[in-house]
Amino acid sequence: KNEVEQSPQNLTAQEGEFITINCSYSVGISALHWLQQHPGGGIVSLFMLSSGKKKHGRLIATINIQEKHSSLHITASHPRDSAVYICAAISGQLTFGSGTQLTVLP
Amino acid sequence: DVKVTQSSRYLVKRTGEKVFLECVQDMDHENMFWYRQDPGLGLRLIYFSYDVKMKEKGDIPEGYSVSREKKERFSLILESASTNQTSMYLCASSSPGQGGNEQFFGPGTRLTVL
């Protein structure tokens, strides 16, 4: 069974800071999914990637297949980025990390 | 855009009641999933379905059953609700294809069992 670990569990940043959230997994995967969950529960898909890097606006996701590691970066963070960020490793089914609670202060 | 809807955002039930949580997706996805989310435990898979009338147990199926009579609808059933089933329930759907199984989530149902 795939073990997925996220760090940090909680992160507080000042507006404008560069943010990195990390995700490690234990067995080979076909892809990795980054999700965002706002207060109230709705989950939105941010990225799905199987190699290299993807960028969408101020969000960047990278993955290193050999090291079994992915990172989610947020540039010029804003209070509206405050949410829980979840990574999920795809190897048949999804195995979820426990999430990172991000709070961006104005 | 893919749309996944769930029948209720908030639900309060009493111990022993039968509870139905409905999920509908409008993108003709083959795969549908039910998760529960609890603080400190993350998202855990209850049941999933890869086709109509087909179901598979996930990691925590005990106390739950599911029904998939139509492709677009996947129902989660709590036969006799208990207080430890108080949780956020999330439905998702996906279609196998290029790049893997990206899942699209519904808004969630926060169930409280008294």
XYZ file of C-alpha atoms in Angstrom:
220
model
C 0.000 0.000 0.000
C 1.249 3.483 -0.853
C 2.119 5.720 2.065
C 1.747 9.409 1.308
C 3.234 12.009 3.624
C 2.770 15.743 3.434
C 4.710 18.466 5.155
C 4.209 20.743 6.852
C 0.837 19.947 8.447
C 0.238 23.613 9.188
C 1.765 26.668 7.575
C 1.231 30.335 8.332
C 2.692 32.917 5.977
C 2.563 36.645 5.398
C 0.989 37.939 2.236
C 3.520 37.981 -0.592
C 5.669 35.145 0.705
C 6.764 32.208 -1.436
C 5.242 28.980 -0.135
C 6.285 25.363 -0.596
C 4.290 22.305 0.388
C 5.915 18.892 0.085
C 4.539 15.449 -0.676
C 6.395 12.130 -0.542
C 5.105 8.704 -1.449
C 6.477 5.225 -0.954
C 5.721 3.234 -4.120
C 5.679 3.946 -7.827
C 2.742 5.884 -9.174
C 1.218 6.734 -12.527
C 0.477 10.334 -11.530
C 0.131 12.689 -8.594
C -2.851 14.891 -7.896
C -2.789 18.215 -6.036
C -6.114 19.338 -4.589
C -7.303 22.465 -2.778
C -10.041 22.442 -0.178
C -11.553 25.710 1.010
C -13.481 26.177 4.254
C -16.928 24.691 3.698
C -15.534 21.524 2.221
C -15.477 21.851 -1.578
C -12.416 20.242 -3.179
C -10.938 21.571 -6.385
C -8.401 19.840 -8.579
C -5.291 22.000 -9.057
C -2.899 19.778 -10.944
C -2.356 16.261 -12.057
C 1.164 15.482 -13.171
C 3.288 12.471 -13.913
C 6.608 14.175 -14.657
C 8.371 17.511 -14.654
C 6.546 20.695 -13.805
C 3.185 22.360 -14.364
C 2.287 25.994 -13.825
C -1.071 27.691 -13.478
C -1.048 31.345 -12.516
C 0.832 31.683 -9.226
C 0.803 27.937 -8.602
C 3.600 25.617 -9.655
C 3.732 21.854 -9.143
C 6.820 19.746 -9.627
C 7.425 16.039 -9.382
C 10.586 13.929 -9.173
C 9.639 10.356 -10.013
C 13.014 8.891 -8.993
C 12.889 10.514 -5.566
C 9.132 9.869 -5.147
C 8.557 13.481 -4.227
C 6.368 16.342 -5.366
C 6.151 19.977 -4.336
C 3.468 22.606 -4.675
C 4.708 26.193 -4.762
C 2.682 29.370 -4.426
C 4.344 32.589 -5.487
C 3.275 35.985 -4.128
C 0.856 34.365 -1.698
C -2.463 36.041 -0.917
C -5.002 35.582 1.893
C -7.407 33.984 -0.615
C -4.854 31.151 -0.961
C -5.714 30.112 2.598
C -7.020 26.570 2.323
C -6.092 22.957 2.902
C -3.839 21.549 0.186
C -3.931 17.800 -0.347
C -1.728 15.590 -2.472
C -2.923 12.216 -3.716
C -0.780 9.517 -5.286
C -2.396 7.590 -8.108
C -1.443 3.930 -8.410
C -4.694 2.237 -9.306
C -6.569 4.091 -6.615
C -5.821 7.400 -4.988
C -3.921 7.456 -1.723
C -4.306 10.797 0.009
C -1.908 12.724 2.162
C -3.291 14.182 5.368
C -3.298 17.709 4.011
C -1.517 20.987 4.744
C -3.500 23.795 6.334
C -2.215 27.045 4.841
C -3.083 30.400 6.353
C -1.899 33.538 4.594
C -2.120 36.659 6.743
C -2.660 40.106 5.227
C -16.915 21.848 -16.706
C -17.463 18.653 -14.806
C -20.166 19.016 -12.260
C -20.577 16.694 -9.316
C -23.504 17.439 -7.054
C -24.496 15.993 -3.704
C -28.024 15.950 -2.402
C -27.406 17.851 0.836
C -24.703 20.142 2.230
C -25.731 19.541 5.835
C -27.664 16.652 7.327
C -28.618 15.801 10.898
C -29.893 12.310 11.707
C -30.560 10.232 14.799
C -28.803 7.034 15.800
C -30.403 4.052 14.097
C -31.895 5.978 11.200
C -31.316 4.877 7.625
C -29.473 7.582 5.719
C -29.148 8.064 1.965
C -26.498 10.320 0.479
C -26.908 10.932 -3.227
C -24.264 11.930 -5.748
C -24.844 12.860 -9.377
C -22.278 13.693 -12.060
C -23.021 15.110 -15.476
C -19.931 14.142 -17.467
C -20.660 10.509 -18.252
C -17.830 9.332 -15.999
C -17.428 5.617 -15.492
C -15.840 5.846 -12.055
C -17.485 7.168 -8.939
C -16.205 7.241 -5.364
C -17.414 7.898 -1.847
C -14.980 9.235 0.770
C -15.272 10.399 4.325
C -13.021 13.075 5.728
C -12.204 13.405 9.413
C -9.768 15.746 11.181
C -6.309 14.230 11.358
C -7.273 11.246 9.182
C -7.586 12.888 5.792
C -9.737 11.420 3.048
C -10.572 7.733 3.311
C -12.226 5.686 0.585
C -15.466 3.965 1.579
C -16.670 2.432 -1.695
C -16.131 2.949 -5.381
C -17.755 1.876 -8.605
C -16.296 1.392 -12.069
C -19.550 0.680 -13.831
C -23.291 0.555 -13.406
C -24.340 -2.047 -10.819
C -20.694 -2.650 -9.989
C -19.208 -1.781 -6.596
C -15.981 -2.386 -4.779
C -15.086 -1.916 -1.127
C -12.611 0.743 -0.265
C -10.583 1.066 2.907
C -13.455 1.545 5.367
C -16.669 -0.036 4.035
C -18.014 -1.259 7.376
C -21.405 0.217 8.212
C -21.985 1.450 4.662
C -23.449 0.150 1.431
C -23.769 1.703 -2.013
C -26.003 1.584 -5.039
C -25.284 2.434 -8.641
C -28.359 1.799 -10.766
C -27.537 4.512 -13.308
C -24.181 5.685 -14.600
C -24.611 9.242 -13.378
C -25.789 8.437 -9.858
C -23.948 6.820 -6.954
C -25.681 6.520 -3.604
C -24.133 5.908 -0.205
C -26.362 4.232 2.363
C -25.961 4.097 6.104
C -28.285 1.249 7.087
C -28.349 2.198 10.755
C -26.534 5.439 11.451
C -24.214 5.614 14.433
C -22.509 8.561 16.103
C -19.093 7.464 14.810
C -20.389 8.063 11.299
C -20.578 11.789 11.956
C -18.254 13.122 9.284
C -17.852 15.024 6.044
C -18.776 12.824 3.087
C -17.354 13.593 -0.332
C -18.301 12.091 -3.656
C -16.005 12.123 -6.670
C -16.044 10.950 -10.251
C -13.442 10.293 -12.913
C -13.035 8.873 -16.353
C -10.067 6.652 -17.158
C -7.984 8.257 -19.798
C -4.757 9.925 -20.706
C -2.719 11.069 -17.735
C -4.385 8.996 -15.085
C -7.520 9.196 -13.010
C -8.057 12.834 -12.190
C -11.000 12.984 -9.834
C -13.624 15.695 -9.635
C -15.229 16.252 -6.268
C -18.661 17.275 -5.116
C -19.182 19.997 -2.483
C -19.480 17.512 0.368
C -22.213 16.589 2.842
C -21.567 17.272 6.501
C -23.478 14.567 8.353
C -24.130 14.751 12.080
C -25.558 11.689 13.816
C -27.039 12.441 17.227
